[in-house]
Amino acid sequence: MKQNTYLLLIAILILGISCTSSEDCTEDRIAKMGVGFYTRALTDTLRKVYTTKAINLDTLSVRGLAANGTLIDSILYKSKTIQNIYLPLNKFETGSKFVLTFKTTKDTIEILHTNTDYYLSLECGCMKVHSIDTVLTTTNLIDSVKIINHKVNATNAEHVQIFIN
Amino acid sequence: MYKYLLISLLICFVASSIQAQDKQEKKPEVKTPNVKWWDGMTLQVDAASIASSTLLSKDIYSVEAGAQIELKHKYLPIVELGYASVNKTSLEDIRFKTSGFFGRVGLDFNLVKKKKDAKLSPNLFLLGLRLGMTNATYTINNMAITNDYWGAGQVLSESKLSPTKIWFELVFGIRVEVVKNIHMGWSLRNKHLLTTDKEGEISPWYIPGYGKNATSNWGFSYTVGYKF
């Protein structure tokens, strides 16, 4: 009987340890689209072979452009040297526009995307994840854009490559 | 995983049967205790879930009871039925509610060896398996999604979802006779969910009879029962 009491106490102890858990949300809940800046250089003129090279931009500022055409007050980036930026897509619209200002030249990129609810847990709730359909751009300084990863979730991945002239 | 589990239980069963057979063949002159095919039925309630509901947790209320029969003092099929109700609010004010019945069926093996020329012990060392099921309804309300940069937000609510949840449990425990026909015992349960949720889909925080929603879980029960 004494032995049984010890076994019971050990079991309660194990149960107590296994029941302690944090109720804070520790997961990242913001899905941002990763953008990298690149340049293309013609390395073989005969065979028209281009090599892609990541570049650091001298000066860049980024702001969102609302659906009614007004610039959003808050500046997302204002940096002297930058290679990658992470942009928040609009969670309740299927298009997000950004104005990129390179020194004095401006370009606008428009991302067409779908938004899906993604449940994390009771502690963290729900977040929105996106799937990029199309990326449109003006071509003042930007040469072209390429989607390399359509799924935008909470990981810091690169989704779009912007090629600069 | 399940395959190994079933194989190991089968090996236990076969090994114990062979052992019993060998003993009978080698020493026919030794009197073995009179083992009855039907050795009674025990009706029991889980005191641990009641104590936990009233003393430890304000959010979770759970009660359960079971009926276990004893065959040949070795095999103990069991049916367990219970009800759980949960009303939980997270730190971010997300509200989860569930209530519903659950059931388990299973089999315990008594690991206490029969001693020659001795009375059968009413105390049992049990190793067993359970298959549990529930389709309790749950709701999750007040999940806010903010759109900080672009402005505006949304509050999501999902209501009246009743997914069927099935799981199995590995059970290890003891049961002793404290007073004539009154039995008490505890068991430790390692639970594994067989029906899992799709990543990103809304899922219950708590599953009645299983506990917090995770691929595996631990449980503890302390039973008080009467043997008929």
Short mmCIF file of C-alpha atoms in Angstrom, two decimals:
data_model
loop_
_atom_site.label_atom_id
_atom_site.label_comp_id
_atom_site.label_asym_id
_atom_site.label_seq_id
_atom_site.Cartn_x
_atom_site.Cartn_y
_atom_site.Cartn_z
CA MET A 1 0.00 0.00 0.00
CA LYS A 2 2.93 2.31 0.86
CA GLN A 3 4.45 1.54 -2.53
CA ASN A 4 1.19 2.50 -4.24
CA THR A 5 1.19 5.87 -2.46
CA TYR A 6 4.69 6.63 -3.79
CA LEU A 7 3.65 5.63 -7.31
CA LEU A 8 0.61 7.90 -7.03
CA LEU A 9 2.74 10.86 -5.92
CA ILE A 10 5.20 10.35 -8.80
CA ALA A 11 2.31 10.24 -11.27
CA ILE A 12 0.84 13.49 -9.89
CA LEU A 13 4.27 15.14 -10.17
CA ILE A 14 4.66 14.05 -13.81
CA LEU A 15 1.17 15.32 -14.56
CA GLY A 16 1.88 18.66 -12.90
CA ILE A 17 5.06 19.16 -14.93
CA SER A 18 3.38 18.23 -18.20
CA CYS A 19 0.50 20.65 -17.55
CA THR A 20 2.59 23.81 -17.21
CA SER A 21 2.53 25.67 -20.48
CA SER A 22 2.74 29.25 -21.62
CA GLU A 23 -0.39 31.04 -22.80
CA ASP A 24 1.50 33.77 -24.67
CA CYS A 25 1.61 33.80 -28.44
CA THR A 26 5.17 33.11 -29.54
CA GLU A 27 4.51 32.72 -33.27
CA ASP A 28 5.17 35.31 -35.95
CA ARG A 29 1.81 36.49 -37.28
CA ILE A 30 2.79 38.91 -40.01
CA ALA A 31 3.18 37.70 -43.57
CA LYS A 32 5.42 40.01 -45.59
CA MET A 33 6.46 39.79 -49.21
CA GLY A 34 10.22 39.62 -49.57
CA VAL A 35 11.70 41.66 -52.44
CA GLY A 36 15.31 41.45 -53.60
CA PHE A 37 17.08 43.88 -55.94
CA TYR A 38 19.17 42.54 -58.79
CA THR A 39 20.93 43.56 -61.92
CA ARG A 40 21.48 41.57 -65.10
CA ALA A 41 24.79 41.69 -66.91
CA LEU A 42 25.40 40.27 -70.37
CA THR A 43 28.36 37.94 -69.93
CA ASP A 44 28.32 36.21 -73.29
CA THR A 45 27.23 38.44 -76.17
CA LEU A 46 27.38 35.66 -78.75
CA ARG A 47 25.14 33.24 -76.88
CA LYS A 48 23.25 36.06 -75.10
CA VAL A 49 23.95 34.70 -71.60
CA TYR A 50 22.99 36.97 -68.71
CA THR A 51 24.15 36.62 -65.12
CA THR A 52 22.04 37.85 -62.24
CA LYS A 53 23.72 39.70 -59.42
CA ALA A 54 22.22 40.98 -56.17
CA ILE A 55 22.82 44.68 -55.68
CA ASN A 56 22.81 47.17 -52.84
CA LEU A 57 20.71 50.22 -53.67
CA ASP A 58 22.21 53.58 -52.75
CA THR A 59 19.05 55.27 -51.56
CA LEU A 60 15.53 53.87 -51.42
CA SER A 61 12.29 54.84 -49.78
CA VAL A 62 9.07 52.80 -50.00
CA ARG A 63 5.49 53.85 -49.32
CA GLY A 64 2.15 52.19 -49.93
CA LEU A 65 -0.30 53.64 -52.44
CA ALA A 66 -3.94 53.34 -51.37
CA ALA A 67 -6.67 52.21 -53.78
CA ASN A 68 -7.89 55.84 -54.09
CA GLY A 69 -4.43 56.89 -55.33
CA THR A 70 -3.22 58.64 -52.18
CA LEU A 71 0.16 57.86 -50.69
CA ILE A 72 0.04 56.35 -47.23
CA ASP A 73 1.71 58.63 -44.68
CA SER A 74 3.82 55.98 -43.06
CA ILE A 75 7.10 55.23 -44.85
CA LEU A 76 7.96 51.53 -44.95
CA TYR A 77 11.65 51.95 -45.78
CA LYS A 78 14.02 54.88 -45.92
CA SER A 79 17.50 53.59 -46.26
CA LYS A 80 20.86 54.43 -47.79
CA THR A 81 22.04 50.94 -48.62
CA ILE A 82 19.56 48.14 -48.96
CA GLN A 83 19.45 44.77 -50.72
CA ASN A 84 16.12 43.29 -49.57
CA ILE A 85 12.84 44.76 -48.38
CA TYR A 86 9.79 43.11 -46.79
CA LEU A 87 6.45 44.62 -47.72
CA PRO A 88 3.08 44.06 -45.98
CA LEU A 89 0.38 43.19 -48.51
CA ASN A 90 -3.14 44.49 -47.98
CA LYS A 91 -5.00 41.76 -46.07
CA PHE A 92 -8.47 42.79 -47.23
CA GLU A 93 -7.86 43.83 -50.85
CA THR A 94 -6.63 41.75 -53.76
CA GLY A 95 -4.14 44.36 -54.91
CA SER A 96 -1.33 46.22 -53.12
CA LYS A 97 0.59 49.11 -54.67
CA PHE A 98 3.92 50.49 -53.54
CA VAL A 99 5.86 53.53 -54.69
CA LEU A 100 9.62 52.97 -54.71
CA THR A 101 11.73 56.10 -54.83
CA PHE A 102 15.34 55.55 -55.91
CA LYS A 103 17.11 58.86 -55.21
CA THR A 104 14.91 60.97 -57.51
CA THR A 105 13.43 58.31 -59.81
CA LYS A 106 10.09 56.77 -58.86
CA ASP A 107 8.56 53.46 -59.85
CA THR A 108 5.27 51.89 -58.80
CA ILE A 109 4.82 48.16 -58.38
CA GLU A 110 1.40 46.59 -58.14
CA ILE A 111 0.96 43.14 -56.64
CA LEU A 112 -2.22 41.22 -57.42
CA HIS A 113 -2.80 38.57 -54.79
CA THR A 114 -5.35 36.42 -52.99
CA ASN A 115 -5.72 36.43 -49.21
CA THR A 116 -6.53 33.40 -47.07
CA ASP A 117 -7.26 33.04 -43.35
CA TYR A 118 -4.68 30.88 -41.60
CA TYR A 119 -5.46 29.66 -38.09
CA LEU A 120 -2.47 29.39 -35.76
CA SER A 121 -3.78 28.63 -32.27
CA LEU A 122 -6.09 29.91 -29.54
CA GLU A 123 -3.15 31.87 -28.11
CA CYS A 124 -2.26 33.52 -31.45
CA GLY A 125 -5.55 33.53 -33.33
CA CYS A 126 -5.66 33.86 -37.10
CA MET A 127 -3.40 35.54 -39.64
CA LYS A 128 -3.71 36.22 -43.36
CA VAL A 129 -1.45 34.51 -45.86
CA HIS A 130 -1.23 35.56 -49.49
CA SER A 131 -0.69 34.01 -52.86
CA ILE A 132 0.87 36.31 -55.46
CA ASP A 133 -0.79 36.09 -58.88
CA THR A 134 0.84 38.90 -60.83
CA VAL A 135 3.32 41.72 -60.30
CA LEU A 136 3.06 44.82 -62.51
CA THR A 137 5.62 47.63 -62.59
CA THR A 138 6.43 50.93 -64.18
CA THR A 139 9.84 50.93 -65.86
CA ASN A 140 11.57 54.19 -65.01
CA LEU A 141 14.49 52.65 -63.19
CA ILE A 142 13.10 49.14 -62.84
CA ASP A 143 13.77 46.91 -65.84
CA SER A 144 11.57 43.94 -64.96
CA VAL A 145 10.16 41.86 -62.11
CA LYS A 146 10.08 38.13 -61.52
CA ILE A 147 7.97 36.10 -59.05
CA ILE A 148 10.10 33.36 -57.55
CA ASN A 149 7.80 32.28 -54.71
CA HIS A 150 4.03 32.76 -54.86
CA LYS A 151 3.18 31.80 -51.27
CA VAL A 152 3.61 34.63 -48.76
CA ASN A 153 3.47 33.43 -45.15
CA ALA A 154 5.26 34.27 -41.92
CA THR A 155 8.67 33.08 -43.12
CA ASN A 156 11.24 35.65 -44.24
CA ALA A 157 11.57 34.32 -47.79
CA GLU A 158 12.20 36.19 -51.02
CA HIS A 159 9.13 36.23 -53.25
CA VAL A 160 9.84 38.82 -55.93
CA GLN A 161 13.03 39.84 -57.69
CA ILE A 162 13.26 43.38 -59.06
CA PHE A 163 15.79 43.94 -61.81
CA ILE A 164 17.25 47.42 -62.04
CA ASN A 165 18.54 48.95 -65.26
CA MET B 1 3.91 3.58 -34.89
CA TYR B 2 0.46 1.98 -34.50
CA LYS B 3 1.73 -1.16 -36.19
CA TYR B 4 4.53 -1.52 -33.60
CA LEU B 5 2.08 -0.88 -30.82
CA LEU B 6 -0.29 -3.58 -31.98
CA ILE B 7 2.59 -6.01 -32.57
CA SER B 8 4.00 -5.39 -29.07
CA LEU B 9 0.58 -5.91 -27.48
CA LEU B 10 0.11 -9.08 -29.51
CA ILE B 11 3.54 -10.34 -28.38
CA CYS B 12 2.59 -9.62 -24.73
CA PHE B 13 -0.64 -11.54 -25.18
CA VAL B 14 0.98 -14.53 -26.94
CA ALA B 15 3.92 -14.64 -24.49
CA SER B 16 1.65 -14.64 -21.47
CA SER B 17 -0.53 -17.39 -23.00
CA ILE B 18 2.50 -19.57 -23.83
CA GLN B 19 3.94 -19.02 -20.35
CA ALA B 20 0.68 -20.12 -18.77
CA GLN B 21 0.49 -23.15 -21.07
CA ASP B 22 4.12 -24.21 -20.28
CA LYS B 23 3.47 -24.09 -16.58
CA GLN B 24 0.46 -26.29 -16.97
CA GLU B 25 2.32 -28.83 -19.14
CA LYS B 26 5.49 -29.11 -17.03
CA LYS B 27 4.00 -29.26 -13.57
CA PRO B 28 0.60 -30.89 -13.71
CA GLU B 29 0.76 -31.88 -10.07
CA VAL B 30 0.81 -28.24 -8.81
CA LYS B 31 -2.60 -26.87 -7.92
CA THR B 32 -3.33 -23.56 -9.57
CA PRO B 33 -5.87 -21.16 -8.12
CA ASN B 34 -9.38 -21.55 -9.41
CA VAL B 35 -9.57 -18.96 -12.17
CA LYS B 36 -13.09 -18.12 -13.19
CA TRP B 37 -13.90 -17.15 -16.76
CA TRP B 38 -16.24 -14.35 -15.51
CA ASP B 39 -14.86 -12.66 -12.43
CA GLY B 40 -17.24 -9.77 -11.97
CA MET B 41 -17.82 -6.25 -13.20
CA THR B 42 -16.54 -3.01 -11.69
CA LEU B 43 -18.38 0.28 -12.05
CA GLN B 44 -16.02 3.19 -11.46
CA VAL B 45 -15.83 6.98 -11.57
CA ASP B 46 -12.77 9.08 -12.27
CA ALA B 47 -12.06 11.18 -9.21
CA ALA B 48 -9.06 12.88 -10.87
CA SER B 49 -11.17 14.62 -13.53
CA ILE B 50 -13.69 15.80 -10.90
CA ALA B 51 -10.89 17.06 -8.60
CA SER B 52 -9.11 18.76 -11.50
CA SER B 53 -12.36 20.43 -12.65
CA THR B 54 -13.20 21.78 -9.22
CA LEU B 55 -9.76 22.56 -7.78
CA LEU B 56 -7.24 23.15 -10.57
CA SER B 57 -8.98 24.53 -13.62
CA LYS B 58 -11.71 27.15 -13.85
CA ASP B 59 -12.00 26.71 -17.62
CA ILE B 60 -12.33 22.95 -17.96
CA TYR B 61 -15.04 20.79 -16.47
CA SER B 62 -14.90 17.08 -17.11
CA VAL B 63 -16.49 13.97 -15.59
CA GLU B 64 -16.22 10.36 -16.61
CA ALA B 65 -17.19 6.89 -15.48
CA GLY B 66 -16.52 3.39 -16.69
CA ALA B 67 -17.59 -0.24 -16.56
CA GLN B 68 -14.93 -2.92 -16.62
CA ILE B 69 -15.42 -6.67 -16.64
CA GLU B 70 -12.83 -9.17 -15.50
CA LEU B 71 -12.25 -12.32 -17.56
CA LYS B 72 -9.96 -15.12 -16.31
CA HIS B 73 -8.36 -12.60 -13.96
CA LYS B 74 -6.23 -11.47 -16.91
CA TYR B 75 -8.33 -9.74 -19.54
CA LEU B 76 -10.35 -6.68 -18.58
CA PRO B 77 -12.46 -5.13 -21.36
CA ILE B 78 -13.64 -1.64 -20.48
CA VAL B 79 -16.09 1.01 -21.65
CA GLU B 80 -15.63 4.59 -20.47
CA LEU B 81 -18.11 7.42 -21.00
CA GLY B 82 -17.78 11.05 -20.05
CA TYR B 83 -18.78 14.63 -20.60
CA ALA B 84 -16.59 17.72 -20.80
CA SER B 85 -17.31 21.40 -21.06
CA VAL B 86 -14.71 24.11 -21.67
CA ASN B 87 -14.99 27.87 -21.66
CA LYS B 88 -11.58 29.37 -22.30
CA THR B 89 -10.54 32.93 -23.12
CA SER B 90 -7.00 33.55 -24.33
CA LEU B 91 -4.84 36.50 -23.31
CA GLU B 92 -5.83 38.14 -26.61
CA ASP B 93 -9.52 37.73 -25.77
CA ILE B 94 -10.18 34.90 -28.23
CA ARG B 95 -13.02 32.82 -26.83
CA PHE B 96 -13.23 29.06 -27.18
CA LYS B 97 -16.20 27.00 -26.05
CA THR B 98 -16.87 23.31 -26.34
CA SER B 99 -19.13 20.78 -24.70
CA GLY B 100 -19.95 17.22 -25.48
CA PHE B 101 -19.82 13.56 -24.67
CA PHE B 102 -16.93 11.23 -25.34
CA GLY B 103 -16.46 7.50 -25.15
CA ARG B 104 -13.65 5.00 -25.02
CA VAL B 105 -13.52 1.25 -25.46
CA GLY B 106 -10.49 -0.83 -24.71
CA LEU B 107 -8.84 -3.74 -23.03
CA ASP B 108 -6.53 -4.00 -20.02
CA PHE B 109 -4.19 -6.89 -19.28
CA ASN B 110 -3.51 -7.81 -15.68
CA LEU B 111 0.27 -8.24 -15.33
CA VAL B 112 0.16 -9.79 -11.82
CA LYS B 113 1.32 -13.42 -12.10
CA LYS B 114 -0.78 -16.12 -10.50
CA LYS B 115 1.08 -17.65 -7.58
CA LYS B 116 0.93 -21.41 -7.16
CA ASP B 117 -1.25 -22.59 -4.30
CA ALA B 118 -2.22 -19.02 -3.49
CA LYS B 119 -5.44 -17.08 -3.56
CA LEU B 120 -5.98 -14.84 -6.53
CA SER B 121 -4.94 -11.30 -5.66
CA PRO B 122 -7.70 -8.70 -6.03
CA ASN B 123 -4.98 -6.12 -6.75
CA LEU B 124 -4.12 -5.59 -10.38
CA PHE B 125 -1.21 -4.18 -12.36
CA LEU B 126 -2.75 -3.09 -15.63
CA LEU B 127 -1.43 -2.42 -19.09
CA GLY B 128 -3.97 -1.57 -21.74
CA LEU B 129 -5.17 0.17 -24.81
CA ARG B 130 -8.15 2.44 -25.46
CA LEU B 131 -9.82 3.78 -28.55
CA GLY B 132 -11.57 7.08 -27.87
CA MET B 133 -14.04 9.15 -29.88
CA THR B 134 -15.99 12.39 -29.64
CA ASN B 135 -17.81 14.71 -31.98
CA ALA B 136 -18.31 17.53 -29.50
CA THR B 137 -19.39 20.89 -30.88
CA TYR B 138 -17.06 23.85 -30.45
CA THR B 139 -16.99 27.55 -31.22
CA ILE B 140 -14.15 30.05 -31.51
CA ASN B 141 -15.09 33.72 -31.39
CA ASN B 142 -13.47 37.12 -31.46
CA MET B 143 -10.38 36.39 -33.55
CA ALA B 144 -9.15 39.80 -34.66
CA ILE B 145 -7.01 40.30 -37.75
CA THR B 146 -5.46 43.74 -37.94
CA ASN B 147 -4.24 45.44 -41.10
CA ASP B 148 -1.85 47.84 -39.39
CA TYR B 149 -0.21 49.46 -42.40
CA TRP B 150 -3.19 49.65 -44.76
CA GLY B 151 -5.82 50.30 -42.12
CA ALA B 152 -9.09 48.57 -41.07
CA GLY B 153 -9.40 45.10 -39.63
CA GLN B 154 -11.67 42.15 -39.28
CA VAL B 155 -13.01 39.99 -36.47
CA LEU B 156 -13.50 36.36 -37.38
CA SER B 157 -15.83 33.94 -35.69
CA GLU B 158 -16.46 30.33 -36.47
CA SER B 159 -19.35 28.63 -34.84
CA LYS B 160 -20.83 25.19 -34.35
CA LEU B 161 -18.09 23.01 -35.70
CA SER B 162 -18.42 19.32 -34.81
CA PRO B 163 -15.43 17.43 -36.09
CA THR B 164 -15.18 13.75 -35.19
CA LYS B 165 -12.00 13.16 -33.24
CA ILE B 166 -10.59 9.67 -32.76
CA TRP B 167 -7.55 8.78 -30.69
CA PHE B 168 -5.89 5.85 -28.96
CA GLU B 169 -4.39 5.65 -25.50
CA LEU B 170 -1.70 3.49 -23.97
CA VAL B 171 -2.71 2.93 -20.37
CA PHE B 172 -0.59 1.85 -17.44
CA GLY B 173 -1.93 1.67 -13.90
CA ILE B 174 -2.80 -0.19 -10.77
CA ARG B 175 -6.06 -1.11 -9.08
CA VAL B 176 -6.30 -2.26 -5.49
CA GLU B 177 -9.14 -3.48 -3.31
CA VAL B 178 -9.19 -1.11 -0.32
CA VAL B 179 -12.30 -2.50 1.38
CA LYS B 180 -14.27 -5.55 0.31
CA ASN B 181 -15.50 -4.90 -3.27
CA ILE B 182 -14.38 -1.24 -3.17
CA HIS B 183 -11.51 -0.67 -5.57
CA MET B 184 -9.27 2.34 -6.08
CA GLY B 185 -6.59 2.82 -8.65
CA TRP B 186 -4.71 5.22 -10.84
CA SER B 187 -3.63 5.11 -14.42
CA LEU B 188 -1.29 7.11 -16.58
CA ARG B 189 -2.38 7.54 -20.18
CA ASN B 190 -0.33 8.35 -23.23
CA LYS B 191 -2.78 9.62 -25.85
CA HIS B 192 -2.27 9.87 -29.61
CA LEU B 193 -4.67 11.63 -31.95
CA LEU B 194 -5.58 9.68 -35.10
CA THR B 195 -7.67 12.41 -36.75
CA THR B 196 -5.50 15.47 -37.16
CA ASP B 197 -6.38 18.93 -38.46
CA LYS B 198 -5.21 20.44 -41.71
CA GLU B 199 -2.53 23.06 -41.23
CA GLY B 200 -4.07 26.54 -41.07
CA GLU B 201 -7.64 25.34 -40.56
CA ILE B 202 -9.54 26.28 -37.43
CA SER B 203 -9.28 23.49 -34.90
CA PRO B 204 -10.50 22.95 -31.33
CA TRP B 205 -8.23 23.99 -28.48
CA TYR B 206 -9.56 21.17 -26.30
CA ILE B 207 -11.01 17.80 -27.26
CA PRO B 208 -13.36 16.23 -24.67
CA GLY B 209 -11.85 12.98 -23.41
CA TYR B 210 -8.50 13.69 -25.07
CA GLY B 211 -7.40 16.98 -23.54
CA LYS B 212 -5.58 19.84 -25.21
CA ASN B 213 -5.39 19.44 -28.97
CA ALA B 214 -1.93 18.13 -29.86
CA THR B 215 -0.65 15.11 -31.76
CA SER B 216 0.09 13.43 -28.43
CA ASN B 217 -0.98 14.13 -24.90
CA TRP B 218 -0.74 12.76 -21.35
CA GLY B 219 -3.60 12.03 -19.03
CA PHE B 220 -4.10 10.79 -15.53
CA SER B 221 -7.07 9.16 -13.88
CA TYR B 222 -7.78 8.11 -10.33
CA THR B 223 -10.70 5.72 -10.19
CA VAL B 224 -12.95 4.68 -7.37
CA GLY B 225 -15.19 1.73 -8.11
CA TYR B 226 -17.43 -1.01 -6.81
CA LYS B 227 -17.03 -4.58 -7.99
CA PHE B 228 -20.18 -6.62 -8.45
#
